[in-house]
Amino acid sequence: MTNLTSTSTNRVASGVLTKYTFPSSSLGGLSTSVNVYVPDSAKSSPAPVLFYLAGLTCTEDTGAQKGGLFNSAGKEGIALVFPDTSPRGAGVEGEDADWQLGTGAGFYIDATEAKWKTHYNMYSFIVDELPSVLKAANLRLDFSRWSITGHSMGGHGALSIYLKNPALFKSASAFAPIANPAVVPWGIGAFTAYLGASAGTPPTAWLAHDASHLLANSTAPKGSLHLLVDVGTADQFLTAGQLTPEALERAAEARGAKGELELRRQEGYDHSYYFISTFSPDHVAFHAKYLKA
Ligand SMILES: N[C@@H](CCC(=O)N[C@@H](CS)C(=O)NCC(=O)O)C(=O)O
């Protein structure tokens, strides 16, 4: 039995993109939308799955419409899942006042602060609820072969979700991720609101969602992690100190497992979807290596 309602369907590359809506229990019962691309190859054999987590201000459509992922995913026989970036219409006071918090800015964590915690549970939504809803719908997706990627806030989501659950995923990648959110303005703002300012500097509850902290302290067998990260050198948020890819490099060094992280600085590219769509075929190829091993 499925509780998914299909609201649109488009043929794209060698597959079909369908938008579904369903009431999400993680999001306090609110309706959420998700775009799911199923390659034609899934008809003969269930497809491995790549999640794409979008950034601040984005929706389930942004990565689908502008990410340039379909041709390579179709060729590799990989399904793509594009979730929304937050609950919509939760009615939390102030949720629409600032593009860096609330609507469009769920940060892929479960809020613990009273004001937000009924609806803002994007971590549970991505890791537990959405896969189980999609499995129940029999879309011919093979979640035993699952990888995750994302951009900016979604890059933080992809890396931190992977590093918290390395056994669930084959690989993770990111475009211009917020690599060390516990110490940069975007992360501090969101984590203070959603998780509160508890003890510790930074608070321990924040570090549990910080990719650089998680990588440095990972107990995954050395050599078992597979991470690709691209950052443009002309990215305005890199310059503003929001992304700090060097923190991820230091974390990889501290962990001391060679070859787990490939971090590429792409000369002249900015934070936009022109950058993402340039390198997204590389990311699909990277994930294909592990999803189809
Ligand atoms: N609204 C922000 C920019 C927000 C922004 O750049 N968002 C990124 C993610 S962090 C994005 O992907 N935007 C959607 C798009 O480029 O289509 C501003 O005015 O500075």
Coordinates of C-alpha atoms and ligand atoms in Angstrom, one line a residue:
M1 CA 0.0 0.0 0.0
T2 CA 1.3 3.4 -0.9
N3 CA 0.3 6.8 0.3
L4 CA 2.0 8.6 -2.6
T5 CA 0.0 10.7 -5.0
S6 CA 1.5 11.3 -8.4
T7 CA 1.1 15.0 -9.5
S8 CA 3.2 15.2 -12.6
T9 CA 5.3 12.9 -14.9
N10 CA 7.8 13.7 -17.6
R11 CA 10.0 11.6 -19.8
V12 CA 13.6 12.7 -19.4
A13 CA 16.9 11.1 -20.6
S14 CA 16.3 7.3 -20.7
G15 CA 13.7 7.3 -17.9
V16 CA 10.7 9.0 -16.3
L17 CA 10.6 11.7 -13.6
T18 CA 7.5 11.7 -11.4
K19 CA 6.6 14.1 -8.7
Y20 CA 4.8 12.6 -5.8
T21 CA 3.2 14.2 -2.7
F22 CA 2.5 12.5 0.6
P23 CA 1.7 13.4 4.2
S24 CA 4.9 13.1 6.2
S25 CA 4.9 12.0 9.8
S26 CA 8.5 13.4 10.3
L27 CA 7.3 16.8 9.2
G28 CA 4.3 16.9 11.6
G29 CA 1.8 15.5 9.1
L30 CA 2.4 18.2 6.5
S31 CA 2.3 17.3 2.8
T32 CA 5.7 17.1 1.1
S33 CA 6.7 16.7 -2.5
V34 CA 9.5 14.6 -3.9
N35 CA 10.8 14.1 -7.5
V36 CA 11.8 10.6 -8.4
Y37 CA 13.6 9.6 -11.6
V38 CA 13.5 6.0 -12.5
P39 CA 15.7 4.9 -15.4
D40 CA 14.2 2.5 -18.0
S41 CA 16.7 -0.2 -16.9
A42 CA 14.7 -0.6 -13.6
K43 CA 12.1 -2.5 -15.6
S44 CA 14.5 -5.4 -15.9
S45 CA 16.4 -5.0 -12.7
P46 CA 15.7 -2.6 -9.7
A47 CA 17.9 0.5 -9.9
P48 CA 20.4 1.7 -7.3
V49 CA 19.5 5.0 -5.8
L50 CA 21.2 8.5 -5.6
F51 CA 19.6 11.1 -3.3
Y52 CA 20.2 14.8 -4.2
L53 CA 19.8 17.2 -1.3
A54 CA 19.4 20.9 -2.4
G55 CA 20.5 24.0 -0.7
L56 CA 19.0 27.0 1.0
T57 CA 15.9 28.5 -0.7
C58 CA 15.6 25.5 -3.0
T59 CA 12.8 22.9 -3.4
E60 CA 12.4 19.4 -4.8
D61 CA 12.5 21.0 -8.3
T62 CA 15.7 22.9 -8.2
G63 CA 18.2 20.0 -8.5
A64 CA 15.9 18.2 -10.9
Q65 CA 15.5 21.2 -13.2
K66 CA 19.0 22.6 -13.1
G67 CA 21.4 20.0 -11.8
G68 CA 22.0 18.3 -15.1
L69 CA 22.0 14.8 -13.6
F70 CA 19.6 12.9 -15.8
N71 CA 21.6 11.9 -18.9
S72 CA 24.4 10.4 -16.9
A73 CA 22.1 8.7 -14.3
G74 CA 20.0 7.3 -17.2
K75 CA 23.1 5.8 -18.9
E76 CA 24.3 4.3 -15.6
G77 CA 20.9 3.0 -14.7
I78 CA 20.8 5.0 -11.5
A79 CA 17.5 6.3 -9.9
L80 CA 17.5 9.9 -8.6
V81 CA 15.5 11.2 -5.6
F82 CA 15.1 14.9 -5.1
P83 CA 13.4 15.7 -1.7
D84 CA 12.3 19.2 -0.6
T85 CA 14.6 21.2 1.7
S86 CA 12.2 21.8 4.7
P87 CA 8.6 21.3 5.8
R88 CA 6.2 23.8 4.1
G89 CA 3.5 25.7 6.0
A90 CA 4.4 24.6 9.5
G91 CA 3.2 27.9 10.8
V92 CA 6.2 28.3 13.1
E93 CA 6.6 32.0 14.0
G94 CA 9.4 33.6 12.0
E95 CA 9.9 30.6 9.6
D96 CA 9.5 32.8 6.5
A97 CA 11.4 35.8 7.8
D98 CA 14.9 34.8 6.9
W99 CA 16.0 32.7 3.9
Q100 CA 18.7 31.0 6.1
L101 CA 16.2 29.6 8.6
G102 CA 12.8 27.9 8.5
T103 CA 11.1 27.4 5.2
G104 CA 13.7 26.2 2.6
A105 CA 16.3 25.8 5.3
G106 CA 15.7 22.6 7.2
F107 CA 19.4 21.8 7.4
Y108 CA 18.7 18.0 7.3
I109 CA 18.6 17.7 11.1
D110 CA 15.9 16.9 13.7
A111 CA 15.1 20.0 15.7
T112 CA 15.0 19.6 19.5
E113 CA 13.9 23.1 20.4
A114 CA 10.2 23.3 21.3
K115 CA 9.2 25.8 18.6
W116 CA 10.6 23.7 15.7
K117 CA 10.6 20.1 16.8
T118 CA 7.1 19.1 15.7
H119 CA 7.8 19.8 12.0
Y120 CA 11.5 20.4 11.4
N121 CA 12.8 16.8 11.3
M122 CA 14.5 16.6 7.9
Y123 CA 17.1 14.1 9.2
S124 CA 14.5 11.4 10.0
F125 CA 12.7 12.3 6.9
I126 CA 15.7 11.6 4.6
V127 CA 17.2 8.7 6.5
D128 CA 14.1 6.8 7.6
E129 CA 10.7 8.0 6.3
L130 CA 11.3 8.8 2.7
P131 CA 13.1 5.5 1.9
S132 CA 10.4 3.5 3.6
V133 CA 7.7 5.4 1.8
L134 CA 9.5 4.8 -1.6
K135 CA 10.1 1.1 -0.8
A136 CA 6.4 0.6 0.0
A137 CA 5.5 2.1 -3.4
N138 CA 7.3 -0.6 -5.3
L139 CA 9.0 1.8 -7.7
R140 CA 11.8 -0.7 -8.5
L141 CA 14.4 1.1 -6.4
D142 CA 17.1 -1.0 -4.8
F143 CA 17.9 0.7 -1.4
S144 CA 20.6 -1.9 -0.7
R145 CA 22.6 0.2 -3.2
W146 CA 22.1 3.8 -2.0
S147 CA 24.3 6.9 -2.2
I148 CA 23.8 10.6 -1.4
T149 CA 24.9 13.9 -2.8
G150 CA 23.9 17.6 -2.3
H151 CA 24.7 21.2 -2.7
S152 CA 25.7 23.8 -0.1
M153 CA 23.3 23.2 2.9
G154 CA 22.5 19.9 1.0
G155 CA 26.2 19.2 0.7
H156 CA 26.3 19.4 4.5
G157 CA 23.3 17.2 4.6
A158 CA 24.8 14.6 2.3
L159 CA 28.2 14.4 4.0
S160 CA 26.9 14.5 7.6
I161 CA 24.1 11.9 6.9
Y162 CA 26.6 9.6 5.2
L163 CA 29.2 10.0 8.0
K164 CA 26.6 9.3 10.7
N165 CA 25.4 6.2 8.8
P166 CA 28.3 4.9 6.7
A167 CA 26.9 1.4 6.5
L168 CA 23.6 2.6 4.9
F169 CA 25.3 4.2 1.9
K170 CA 27.9 3.2 -0.7
S171 CA 29.3 6.7 -1.2
A172 CA 28.7 10.4 -0.7
S173 CA 29.6 13.6 -2.6
A174 CA 28.9 17.3 -2.4
F175 CA 29.0 20.5 -4.4
A176 CA 30.2 23.5 -2.3
P177 CA 29.1 21.9 1.0
I178 CA 28.9 23.7 4.4
A179 CA 31.8 21.5 5.5
N180 CA 32.1 22.6 9.1
P181 CA 28.7 24.1 10.1
A182 CA 29.3 24.1 13.8
V183 CA 31.7 27.1 13.4
V184 CA 30.4 29.1 10.5
P185 CA 27.5 31.7 10.4
W186 CA 25.0 29.5 8.4
G187 CA 25.5 26.6 10.7
I188 CA 25.6 28.6 13.9
G189 CA 22.4 30.3 13.0
A190 CA 20.5 27.2 12.2
F191 CA 21.9 25.0 14.9
T192 CA 21.2 27.6 17.6
A193 CA 17.6 27.8 16.5
Y194 CA 16.9 24.1 15.9
L195 CA 19.2 22.5 18.5
G196 CA 19.7 25.2 21.1
A197 CA 22.9 26.5 22.5
S198 CA 23.7 23.6 24.9
A199 CA 27.0 23.0 26.7
G200 CA 30.3 22.8 24.9
T201 CA 32.1 25.0 22.4
P202 CA 30.8 24.2 19.9
P203 CA 27.9 22.3 21.6
T204 CA 28.2 18.5 21.3
A205 CA 24.7 18.4 19.8
W206 CA 25.9 20.5 17.0
L207 CA 29.0 18.4 16.3
A208 CA 26.8 15.3 15.9
H209 CA 25.8 17.0 12.5
D210 CA 29.1 18.5 11.5
A211 CA 30.8 16.6 8.6
S212 CA 34.3 17.7 9.5
H213 CA 33.9 16.6 13.1
L214 CA 32.2 13.3 12.0
L215 CA 35.0 12.5 9.5
A216 CA 37.8 13.2 12.0
N217 CA 36.1 11.0 14.6
S218 CA 34.7 8.3 12.3
T219 CA 35.0 4.7 13.5
A220 CA 34.3 3.3 10.0
P221 CA 37.1 0.9 8.9
K222 CA 40.0 2.9 7.5
G223 CA 39.7 3.1 3.7
S224 CA 36.0 2.2 3.7
L225 CA 34.7 5.8 3.1
H226 CA 34.1 7.2 -0.4
L227 CA 33.8 11.0 -0.6
L228 CA 34.0 13.4 -3.5
V229 CA 33.7 17.1 -3.0
D230 CA 33.9 20.0 -5.6
V231 CA 34.1 23.7 -4.7
G232 CA 34.4 26.6 -7.1
T233 CA 37.2 29.0 -6.4
A234 CA 35.0 32.0 -7.3
D235 CA 32.2 30.8 -5.0
Q236 CA 30.9 33.9 -3.1
F237 CA 30.1 31.8 -0.1
L238 CA 33.6 30.3 0.0
T239 CA 35.0 33.8 0.1
A240 CA 32.5 34.7 2.8
G241 CA 33.8 31.8 5.0
Q242 CA 30.6 29.7 5.0
L243 CA 32.0 26.6 3.3
T244 CA 35.5 26.0 4.7
P245 CA 36.5 22.9 2.7
E246 CA 39.9 23.1 4.4
A247 CA 38.2 21.8 7.5
L248 CA 37.2 18.6 5.7
E249 CA 40.7 18.2 4.4
R250 CA 42.1 18.6 7.9
A251 CA 39.6 16.0 9.2
A252 CA 40.6 13.5 6.5
E253 CA 44.2 14.1 7.5
A254 CA 43.4 13.7 11.2
R255 CA 41.7 10.4 10.4
G256 CA 44.7 9.3 8.5
A257 CA 43.0 7.0 6.0
K258 CA 44.5 7.9 2.6
G259 CA 42.3 8.1 -0.5
E260 CA 38.9 8.4 1.2
L261 CA 38.3 12.1 0.3
E262 CA 38.8 13.6 -3.1
L263 CA 38.4 17.4 -2.7
R264 CA 38.7 19.4 -5.9
R265 CA 38.9 23.2 -6.2
Q266 CA 37.4 24.1 -9.5
E267 CA 39.0 27.3 -10.9
G268 CA 36.6 30.2 -11.6
Y269 CA 33.3 28.5 -10.8
D270 CA 30.8 30.1 -8.4
H271 CA 28.1 28.7 -6.2
S272 CA 25.4 28.4 -8.9
Y273 CA 23.8 25.6 -10.8
Y274 CA 26.2 26.4 -13.7
F275 CA 28.9 25.0 -11.5
I276 CA 26.8 22.0 -10.3
S277 CA 25.6 21.0 -13.8
T278 CA 29.2 21.2 -15.1
F279 CA 30.5 18.6 -12.6
S280 CA 27.3 16.6 -11.8
P281 CA 28.2 14.0 -14.5
D282 CA 31.5 13.4 -12.7
H283 CA 29.5 12.8 -9.4
V284 CA 27.1 10.4 -11.0
A285 CA 30.1 8.5 -12.4
F286 CA 31.8 8.5 -9.0
H287 CA 28.7 7.0 -7.3
A288 CA 28.2 4.5 -10.1
K289 CA 31.6 3.0 -9.3
Y290 CA 30.3 2.1 -5.8
L291 CA 26.7 1.5 -6.5
K292 CA 27.4 -0.9 -9.3
A293 CA 30.6 -2.6 -7.8
Ligands
LIG1 N1 19.0 34.0 -1.8 C1 20.4 34.1 -1.5 C2 21.1 33.1 -2.4 C3 20.7 31.7 -2.1 C4 21.5 30.7 -2.8 O1 22.5 31.0 -3.5 N2 21.0 29.5 -2.7 C5 21.7 28.5 -3.3 C6 21.9 27.4 -2.3 S1 22.8 27.9 -1.0 C7 20.8 27.9 -4.5 O2 21.0 26.8 -4.9 N3 19.9 28.7 -5.0 C8 18.9 28.3 -6.0 C9 19.4 28.5 -7.4 O3 20.5 28.9 -7.6 O4 18.6 28.1 -8.3 C10 20.9 35.4 -1.7 O5 20.2 36.3 -2.0 O6 22.1 35.6 -1.5

